[in-house]
C-alpha cells in the first residue's frame, strides 16, 4: 500500500498530504541539499521513497561511519550542509565518531536518525537503544521530532543551527510513527531562507573598541606572527588573511586544519606550527605579538601546551567566545567572524600600513631563507632514493603533480601529520582536508568520495594508511558504483605505523605489540573489485604512477605505495633530530 498521497484543497491554502519522511526530503531539497549518504531501514522508508520520486540525490554506503565521513568531507570542500542518515540502533551508533569529527571541526551537517515507533518503545523492539542519549553529547543540537506537523519548522531549525556561529552537526531523531504518518502540510510550510544552506550563514563583527586595541598592539609590535587555524576556512577568510599578511609583511604559521590560510609557496608562509614544524616554532618564540585567527590552540597546535611560551602577548580572533583563554590568555579578544575581523583590522591599520610594511620589509626574505635552509637540511629525505619508498619522497612527488585545483584528503594519524608537514597547498583556501576534529582512522577513502562528489571536476587524492584503508575497503564498491574518479594513495607499511613508531621510540628496537599487519597487495585487491589498482615499490616509479592515476577511468584508483618498514623513519619528521622522551611526554 502506498503512503504517498498528494491533495490540493478545493479552496483556501494549498496543502500537501504527505508522510513525515517525505516532508523531511522536501525540506532537504528546499535547502538545496546536495548528496545524502546513508543506509536505510524500515523507519526511514518514506524518506527514501520521497528521495527517489523528488530527485534528492541519495547514495547507499556500506557502513554508516563511511557515510558520515563522506558527508563531512563533502561539507568541508563545498561549504554546503553535509547530509546523511541512519536507521535506529547500530545505524545510529555508527554515526558517533563522525559526529564527533564534525562537532570539533566545525562542519555543518544535518543527520537524520530513525527511531522506534513510540507506541512500542522500551518493549525490546528490534535494534532499540538509548540512541538520543548516545548521540546528544557529540552533536551541536539534537532535535527529537514528536509531532509530524512540526517537521518543516524543526528541519529549518536544524539547518539554522548547523550553519550559524561555529558550524556543527545537528541530529534529527525521528520515530517510526512520525516518519510514516500522513499529514496535510500547507505548501508554504516548505519555504526556507537559503542563507542557511551553506556556511557561514551569519557573520558578526568584533566590537570597534577591541579592534582599535588590537590595531594599536600590532602597530607597536616589533615581530608579529599570525597563527591561522581551521576557522579561517570555515569563514572563507583565506584570501582576506593572505591580503592582510601581504599588506603588512607579517608571517603566517598554520595548524593542520589551517593549511591554505595563505598559499604554501608564499614568501610569508612559515608552515605548520606545533607538534610538527619546519621553521614556525622558533619563529613563534622570537615573536613579541601573536595574532591568532580561527584557532583553538589545542594540544597539537601548542605541542602539548608548551607553545607559545608564557608571557607572549596574544590577540585572539574567533567566532566562539568560549575558546578565549582556554589554553593561552589573550590580551585582546576579538569575538566575531574571521573574515570580517581581519577586514576591520586591515581598515584600522590602513593609515599606517605603508610604514608598518616598510618596518617589516625584510620579513618575507627572512622566512624564505629559513624555509630554503630547512629544505636543504632535509633534502636527502625529501628526494630519497631508498627502497622501500620514503614517505617524504612520496609527498614531494604529490606536490609536483597534483594540479592547483586539486585536493588532498588526509586520513587520521600518519597521513594527516605527514601531509600537514610536507604538502604544499598551492592556493589560498582549503586544498588540504584532514579529519582533525577527531583524528579518526578511516577517513581517507570516504573523505575522497565526499570531495569527489562536491567537486567532480577537480582532481582528488586521498592519503591513508593501510590500517585506515582496511577499515573502509568495502567503500571501493560504493565509489565504483558511483563511477567516482579519485585516487586513494595507500601508505603501505604493513603496520599500525603510528603506534609501532612510538613503541620503537619509547621502548626500543623489537619492542612491538599489536602493531603489525599482514603484507597485502592493495592494488590487486582494487583490481579484483573492478577498480584500477597500481602498485609502487620504487621511488622512481612514483611520478609515473601518480600521473597515470590522474587519467580519469570512470572509477576510483588505488595507488598502493610500499613504504619503509623501518619504525625509526615512520614518524612525520624528516630531519635527524634526536627526541628525548621523559615520563608523561607525548611527542607524536
XYZ file of C-alpha atoms in Angstrom:
588
model
C 0.000 0.000 0.000
C 1.398 3.404 -0.948
C 1.600 6.004 1.790
C 2.157 8.862 -0.615
C -0.975 10.955 -1.121
C -0.973 14.488 -2.516
C -4.167 16.528 -2.227
C -4.882 20.041 -3.395
C -7.575 21.845 -1.399
C -10.595 22.991 -3.423
C -10.482 26.337 -1.666
C -8.153 28.078 0.738
C -4.382 27.494 1.036
C -2.858 24.656 -0.962
C -1.862 21.647 1.091
C 0.276 18.552 0.563
C -0.929 15.429 2.309
C 2.354 13.558 2.610
C 4.310 11.434 5.048
C 6.689 12.843 7.617
C 9.555 11.199 5.752
C 8.592 12.995 2.560
C 8.310 16.275 4.452
C 11.927 15.873 5.540
C 13.027 15.109 1.969
C 11.183 18.193 0.684
C 12.902 20.347 3.300
C 16.326 18.952 2.353
C 15.583 19.817 -1.278
C 14.337 23.293 -0.325
C 17.744 23.961 1.262
C 19.480 22.850 -1.920
C 20.538 19.529 -0.427
C 23.387 18.106 -2.485
C 24.076 14.465 -1.706
C 22.703 12.439 1.199
C 24.705 9.405 2.334
C 23.035 6.581 4.193
C 21.823 3.041 4.691
C 18.088 2.737 5.136
C 15.792 0.796 7.414
C 12.051 0.478 7.793
C 11.798 3.646 9.880
C 13.072 5.843 7.042
C 11.414 4.133 4.054
C 9.069 7.110 3.421
C 12.109 9.406 3.275
C 13.854 7.081 0.806
C 10.757 6.780 -1.366
C 10.409 10.557 -1.478
C 14.105 10.949 -2.358
C 13.509 8.634 -5.341
C 10.439 10.454 -6.561
C 11.555 14.022 -5.887
C 15.128 13.763 -7.148
C 17.048 14.173 -3.902
C 20.365 12.504 -4.666
C 20.948 9.722 -2.187
C 23.961 7.419 -2.015
C 23.841 3.970 -0.450
C 27.009 3.314 1.532
C 28.246 0.072 3.087
C 28.912 1.431 6.581
C 27.342 4.403 8.326
C 30.774 5.523 9.520
C 31.766 5.925 5.876
C 28.563 7.798 5.140
C 29.068 10.430 7.798
C 32.777 10.820 6.918
C 31.822 11.308 3.260
C 29.203 13.875 4.242
C 31.777 15.657 6.410
C 34.306 15.940 3.564
C 31.551 16.980 1.162
C 30.672 19.843 3.508
C 34.302 20.846 4.143
C 35.044 21.075 0.423
C 31.762 22.595 -0.791
C 30.765 24.791 2.156
C 27.272 23.315 1.884
C 25.494 21.351 4.591
C 26.518 17.699 4.680
C 23.605 15.257 4.790
C 23.468 11.677 5.975
C 21.021 9.243 7.520
C 20.977 6.043 9.516
C 18.465 3.613 10.864
C 17.952 3.158 14.576
C 20.285 1.321 16.959
C 23.505 0.143 15.286
C 22.981 2.542 12.403
C 22.730 5.470 14.784
C 25.621 4.360 16.986
C 27.871 4.065 13.914
C 27.449 7.826 13.491
C 29.163 8.739 16.765
C 32.751 9.117 15.537
C 31.735 11.168 12.504
C 29.549 13.401 14.639
C 32.495 13.982 16.956
C 34.633 14.923 13.947
C 32.048 17.383 12.664
C 31.393 18.906 16.085
C 35.056 19.519 16.861
C 35.977 20.586 13.331
C 33.034 22.944 12.817
C 31.470 21.045 9.906
C 27.861 21.937 9.044
C 25.791 18.766 8.891
C 22.188 17.651 9.255
C 21.972 13.996 10.236
C 18.728 12.001 10.145
C 18.326 9.052 12.507
C 15.299 6.785 12.512
C 13.944 5.683 15.877
C 11.384 3.281 17.312
C 7.607 3.502 16.979
C 6.538 5.423 20.064
C 3.594 3.112 20.719
C 6.043 0.258 21.317
C 9.172 1.971 22.653
C 11.012 0.254 25.527
C 9.384 -3.112 24.887
C 12.586 -4.619 23.480
C 11.949 -3.515 19.921
C 14.482 -4.750 17.388
C 17.687 -2.663 17.445
C 16.273 -0.328 20.108
C 18.746 1.567 22.285
C 19.072 4.860 24.135
C 20.364 6.486 20.962
C 19.222 10.001 21.848
C 21.357 9.838 24.986
C 24.294 8.436 22.985
C 24.187 10.998 20.193
C 23.430 14.162 22.164
C 26.998 14.770 23.508
C 28.583 14.561 20.017
C 26.349 16.987 18.126
C 25.674 20.704 18.306
C 21.986 20.070 18.848
C 19.721 17.012 18.860
C 16.141 17.574 17.719
C 13.629 14.878 18.569
C 10.508 15.112 16.399
C 7.373 14.397 18.426
C 4.722 15.894 16.113
C 4.628 15.309 12.362
C 3.163 18.776 11.816
C 6.362 20.391 13.187
C 8.764 18.717 10.715
C 9.250 21.771 8.437
C 9.836 24.027 11.437
C 12.315 21.660 13.078
C 14.266 20.917 9.890
C 14.564 24.688 9.355
C 15.990 24.944 12.861
C 18.441 22.118 12.143
C 19.901 23.961 9.133
C 19.972 27.266 11.030
C 21.906 25.797 13.963
C 24.217 23.766 11.699
C 25.369 26.833 9.754
C 25.426 29.581 12.418
C 28.204 30.552 14.824
C 30.776 27.791 14.762
C 29.065 25.334 12.387
C 28.402 21.802 13.525
C 26.263 18.688 13.160
C 22.580 18.633 14.115
C 20.823 15.302 14.575
C 17.132 14.923 13.759
C 15.773 11.898 15.616
C 12.506 10.784 14.002
C 10.342 7.970 15.417
C 8.928 5.421 13.012
C 5.311 6.525 13.513
C 6.217 10.172 12.779
C 8.150 9.188 9.644
C 5.257 7.094 8.265
C 2.376 9.347 9.378
C 0.484 11.337 6.723
C -0.273 14.986 7.445
C -1.798 17.850 5.359
C 1.069 20.361 5.245
C 0.453 23.836 3.850
C 2.641 24.290 0.781
C 4.004 27.460 2.388
C 5.472 25.341 5.205
C 8.296 24.314 2.866
C 9.616 27.813 2.297
C 13.144 28.363 3.642
C 15.757 31.086 3.953
C 18.545 30.000 1.569
C 21.284 31.686 3.616
C 21.195 28.661 5.928
C 22.090 26.273 3.101
C 25.844 26.899 3.454
C 28.453 28.466 5.711
C 28.927 30.968 7.055
C 25.189 31.684 7.195
C 25.539 34.669 9.523
C 28.558 36.829 10.253
C 29.206 39.153 13.171
C 31.929 41.775 13.603
C 34.157 42.235 16.655
C 33.369 45.396 18.596
C 35.155 48.526 17.419
C 36.929 49.249 20.697
C 38.570 45.796 20.716
C 39.597 46.187 17.074
C 41.226 49.530 17.899
C 43.162 47.995 20.805
C 44.330 45.128 18.597
C 45.433 47.567 15.895
C 47.445 49.547 18.446
C 49.207 46.372 19.603
C 50.066 45.426 16.024
C 51.335 48.905 15.229
C 53.613 48.800 18.275
C 54.954 45.301 17.657
C 58.472 44.504 16.538
C 57.984 40.971 15.227
C 54.330 39.881 14.971
C 53.317 36.449 13.682
C 49.862 35.242 12.585
C 48.710 31.789 13.745
C 45.909 30.524 11.496
C 43.543 27.666 12.287
C 40.701 25.878 10.556
C 38.317 28.699 11.427
C 39.907 30.665 8.582
C 38.415 28.161 6.117
C 35.070 27.956 7.916
C 34.798 31.719 7.485
C 36.072 31.665 3.904
C 38.740 34.100 5.023
C 41.876 32.675 3.392
C 42.137 35.312 0.672
C 41.401 38.070 3.199
C 44.086 36.755 5.562
C 46.582 36.439 2.724
C 45.943 40.026 1.649
C 46.216 41.241 5.260
C 49.540 39.453 5.784
C 50.976 40.696 2.497
C 49.894 44.286 3.117
C 51.877 44.360 6.365
C 54.600 41.732 5.709
C 53.515 39.589 8.684
C 54.480 35.882 8.543
C 51.728 33.254 8.817
C 52.044 29.856 10.509
C 49.150 27.431 10.444
C 47.665 24.356 12.079
C 46.858 21.131 10.238
C 43.322 22.376 9.605
C 44.538 25.876 8.803
C 46.852 24.844 5.953
C 45.968 27.009 2.960
C 45.177 30.078 5.050
C 47.968 31.511 2.892
C 49.428 29.702 -0.138
C 52.304 27.488 0.923
C 54.544 28.975 -1.766
C 54.032 32.497 -0.434
C 57.162 34.104 0.964
C 55.316 34.803 4.231
C 54.223 31.211 4.801
C 56.023 29.762 7.821
C 54.313 26.383 7.535
C 52.926 24.117 10.205
C 53.433 25.018 13.851
C 53.123 22.929 16.989
C 53.900 19.231 17.308
C 55.422 19.093 13.827
C 57.002 22.166 12.261
C 59.589 23.299 9.781
C 60.573 26.808 10.915
C 57.444 28.041 12.699
C 58.093 27.118 16.329
C 61.330 29.131 16.657
C 59.638 31.997 14.807
C 56.830 31.981 17.380
C 59.347 32.122 20.209
C 61.040 35.127 18.590
C 57.728 36.947 18.142
C 56.606 39.666 20.539
C 52.981 39.524 19.323
C 50.859 36.596 18.147
C 47.678 37.184 16.136
C 45.604 34.021 16.472
C 42.843 33.667 13.863
C 40.204 30.925 13.987
C 42.382 28.601 16.043
C 41.524 26.772 19.280
C 45.197 26.390 20.295
C 44.711 22.761 21.238
C 47.235 20.070 22.082
C 48.672 19.506 18.594
C 48.968 23.212 17.762
C 50.656 24.058 21.063
C 52.894 20.983 21.236
C 51.046 19.869 24.347
C 50.657 23.399 25.681
C 54.337 24.370 25.536
C 53.985 26.788 22.584
C 53.876 29.729 22.875
C 55.999 30.157 25.954
C 54.421 32.018 28.889
C 54.205 35.799 28.677
C 53.573 36.181 24.955
C 51.141 38.942 24.004
C 48.183 37.478 22.153
C 45.344 38.828 20.010
C 42.698 36.143 19.545
C 40.046 36.418 16.803
C 37.343 33.736 16.965
C 33.591 33.388 16.465
C 33.256 31.271 19.637
C 33.812 33.240 22.831
C 34.268 30.049 24.851
C 37.629 29.491 23.136
C 39.161 32.651 24.584
C 41.728 31.975 27.338
C 41.016 28.229 27.243
C 44.696 27.359 26.763
C 46.551 30.668 26.290
C 45.415 34.036 27.735
C 44.746 36.788 25.209
C 45.427 40.487 25.728
C 42.689 41.354 23.230
C 39.735 39.139 22.405
C 38.071 39.788 19.053
C 34.717 37.997 19.155
C 33.475 37.721 15.604
C 33.816 36.269 12.141
C 37.399 35.780 10.954
C 36.865 37.378 7.546
C 35.113 40.458 8.911
C 37.522 40.732 11.842
C 40.551 40.706 9.529
C 38.888 43.238 7.246
C 38.237 45.532 10.217
C 41.796 45.139 11.477
C 43.086 45.968 7.999
C 40.913 49.055 7.832
C 42.052 50.222 11.277
C 45.690 49.807 10.269
C 45.310 51.244 6.760
C 46.675 54.716 7.632
C 49.849 53.108 8.979
C 50.063 50.155 6.609
C 52.798 51.601 4.413
C 55.040 52.400 7.358
C 54.461 49.029 9.000
C 55.118 47.161 5.763
C 58.389 49.079 5.440
C 59.301 48.285 9.060
C 58.841 44.579 8.348
C 60.064 44.661 4.754
C 62.807 42.126 5.397
C 60.477 39.503 6.821
C 59.415 37.784 3.542
C 63.062 37.295 2.577
C 63.861 36.058 6.091
C 61.055 33.490 6.034
C 62.009 32.341 2.543
C 65.644 31.958 3.572
C 64.719 29.937 6.649
C 62.446 27.691 4.584
C 65.134 27.209 1.939
C 67.663 26.275 4.638
C 65.209 23.765 6.072
C 64.628 22.198 2.649
C 68.367 21.909 2.093
C 68.821 20.321 5.500
C 66.179 17.664 4.883
C 66.692 17.341 1.137
C 68.032 13.811 1.460
C 64.666 12.648 2.814
C 62.531 14.786 0.523
C 64.314 13.346 -2.520
C 65.176 9.945 -1.076
C 66.070 7.154 -3.497
C 65.617 4.493 -0.827
C 63.583 1.362 -1.445
C 61.019 0.861 0.068
C 59.755 4.378 -0.559
C 60.382 7.129 1.982
C 57.106 8.886 2.861
C 58.808 12.269 2.482
C 59.640 11.385 -1.135
C 56.010 10.397 -1.703
C 54.849 13.852 -0.542
C 57.468 15.507 -2.747
C 56.037 13.713 -5.780
C 52.448 14.566 -4.802
C 53.407 18.257 -4.563
C 54.963 18.086 -8.022
C 51.989 16.534 -9.797
C 48.706 17.446 -8.082
C 47.172 20.318 -10.106
C 46.494 23.670 -8.479
C 42.749 22.994 -8.332
C 43.287 19.612 -6.665
C 42.502 18.375 -3.162
C 44.463 16.163 -0.794
C 42.223 14.361 1.705
C 44.172 13.088 4.692
C 43.231 10.226 6.975
C 43.974 10.402 10.685
C 47.391 9.727 12.165
C 50.328 9.472 9.757
C 48.506 10.742 6.698
C 47.374 13.982 8.331
C 50.715 14.635 10.022
C 52.914 13.894 7.010
C 50.508 15.765 4.749
C 50.246 18.723 7.114
C 54.017 18.963 7.373
C 55.007 18.494 3.725
C 52.041 19.033 1.403
C 52.159 22.426 -0.279
C 48.697 23.938 -0.653
C 49.012 25.830 -3.942
C 46.265 28.379 -3.334
C 44.621 30.378 -0.586
C 41.782 28.136 0.522
C 41.114 24.613 1.678
C 43.021 22.238 -0.605
C 44.207 20.044 2.282
C 41.325 18.289 4.047
C 42.334 16.351 7.174
C 39.963 14.941 9.785
C 41.318 16.841 12.741
C 38.107 17.105 14.748
C 38.552 13.544 15.961
C 41.729 12.459 14.097
C 39.917 9.204 13.435
C 41.473 6.478 11.331
C 39.381 5.505 8.301
C 38.542 8.965 6.895
C 40.649 8.797 3.728
C 38.538 6.709 1.329
C 35.084 8.034 2.293
C 36.518 11.548 2.535
C 37.689 11.235 -1.065
C 34.195 10.125 -2.069
C 32.659 13.197 -0.453
C 35.216 15.543 -2.015
C 34.796 13.999 -5.473
C 31.028 14.430 -5.264
C 31.410 18.024 -4.055
C 33.939 18.981 -6.762
C 33.516 16.455 -9.591
C 35.843 18.295 -11.998
C 38.717 18.665 -9.539
C 41.479 16.080 -9.084
C 41.206 14.404 -5.665
C 43.970 12.470 -3.923
C 43.403 10.783 -0.577
C 46.283 9.812 1.668
C 45.592 6.895 4.002
C 47.491 4.250 5.887
C 46.922 0.568 5.260
C 45.157 0.314 8.625
C 42.732 3.109 7.744
C 42.185 1.634 4.293
C 41.405 -1.759 5.808
C 38.609 -0.185 7.852
C 36.838 1.230 4.810
C 37.888 -1.061 1.984
C 34.266 -2.030 1.275
C 33.531 1.518 0.171
C 35.507 0.864 -3.011
C 32.303 -0.831 -4.129
C 30.391 2.384 -3.403
C 32.884 4.527 -5.309
C 32.892 2.103 -8.241
C 29.077 2.062 -8.319
C 29.044 5.869 -8.380
C 31.784 5.984 -11.043
C 33.780 8.448 -8.936
C 37.201 9.433 -10.248
C 39.711 9.922 -7.436
C 42.909 8.321 -6.195
C 43.438 6.682 -2.820
C 47.141 6.572 -2.010
C 47.742 3.780 0.490
C 50.831 4.222 2.659
C 51.538 0.515 2.882
C 53.938 -0.212 5.738
C 52.252 -3.430 6.901
C 51.780 -1.916 10.320
C 49.781 0.363 12.504
C 52.695 2.629 11.810
C 51.971 5.413 14.248
C 51.804 3.001 17.176
C 54.790 0.952 16.001
C 56.925 4.080 15.604
C 56.026 5.257 19.111
C 56.762 1.821 20.566
C 60.141 1.889 18.811
C 60.895 5.364 20.116
C 59.845 4.677 23.702
C 60.797 1.036 24.237
C 63.449 0.298 21.615
C 64.114 -1.989 18.682
C 61.865 -5.051 18.567
C 59.578 -3.965 21.418
C 56.395 -4.060 19.337
C 52.995 -5.246 20.472
C 49.820 -5.476 18.349
C 51.171 -3.092 15.737
C 51.970 -5.320 12.746
C 49.610 -6.043 9.852
C 49.678 -8.630 7.073
C 51.517 -7.864 3.855
C 48.748 -7.149 1.322
C 48.841 -6.093 -2.318
C 46.122 -3.448 -2.259
C 46.440 -2.809 -5.988
C 45.476 -6.426 -6.607
C 42.546 -6.068 -4.213
C 41.373 -2.960 -6.071
C 41.635 -4.691 -9.437
C 39.667 -7.645 -8.082
C 36.913 -5.237 -7.038
C 36.675 -3.755 -10.517
C 38.682 -0.621 -9.734
C 42.077 0.470 -11.030
C 44.982 -0.657 -8.888
C 48.603 0.462 -9.280
C 51.399 -0.809 -7.032
C 54.565 1.215 -6.484
C 57.612 -0.347 -4.854
C 60.388 2.009 -6.041
C 60.611 5.794 -5.686
C 61.488 6.298 -9.344
C 58.083 4.877 -10.276
C 56.084 7.337 -8.171
C 55.798 10.155 -10.714
C 54.562 7.869 -13.484
C 52.054 6.137 -11.219
C 50.681 9.401 -9.850
C 50.399 10.777 -13.361
C 48.549 7.670 -14.538
C 46.153 7.906 -11.615
C 45.129 11.409 -12.725
C 43.849 9.986 -16.011
C 40.119 9.533 -15.494
C 38.845 5.986 -15.786
C 35.252 6.250 -14.573
C 36.058 4.878 -11.150
C 38.481 5.065 -8.238
C 42.185 4.315 -8.418
C 44.118 2.692 -5.585
C 47.796 3.615 -5.587
C 49.443 1.066 -3.302
C 52.775 2.576 -2.243
C 55.129 0.234 -0.397
C 56.880 2.497 2.098
C 59.620 1.973 4.651
C 59.216 -0.788 7.230
C 61.790 0.908 9.480
C 59.914 2.234 12.555
C 62.635 4.816 13.150
C 61.668 6.506 9.860
C 57.896 6.367 10.240
C 57.190 9.419 12.378
C 56.415 12.602 10.409
C 59.745 14.298 10.978
C 62.233 14.487 8.169
C 65.365 15.662 9.916
C 67.741 13.789 12.173
C 66.798 15.366 15.485
C 67.109 13.088 18.482
C 63.940 13.158 20.529
C 64.375 12.810 24.274
C 61.418 11.063 25.907
C 60.543 11.704 29.553
C 57.715 10.088 31.540
C 54.401 11.621 30.518
C 55.732 13.019 27.224
C 53.829 12.549 24.019
C 55.962 13.658 21.121
C 53.795 12.483 18.249
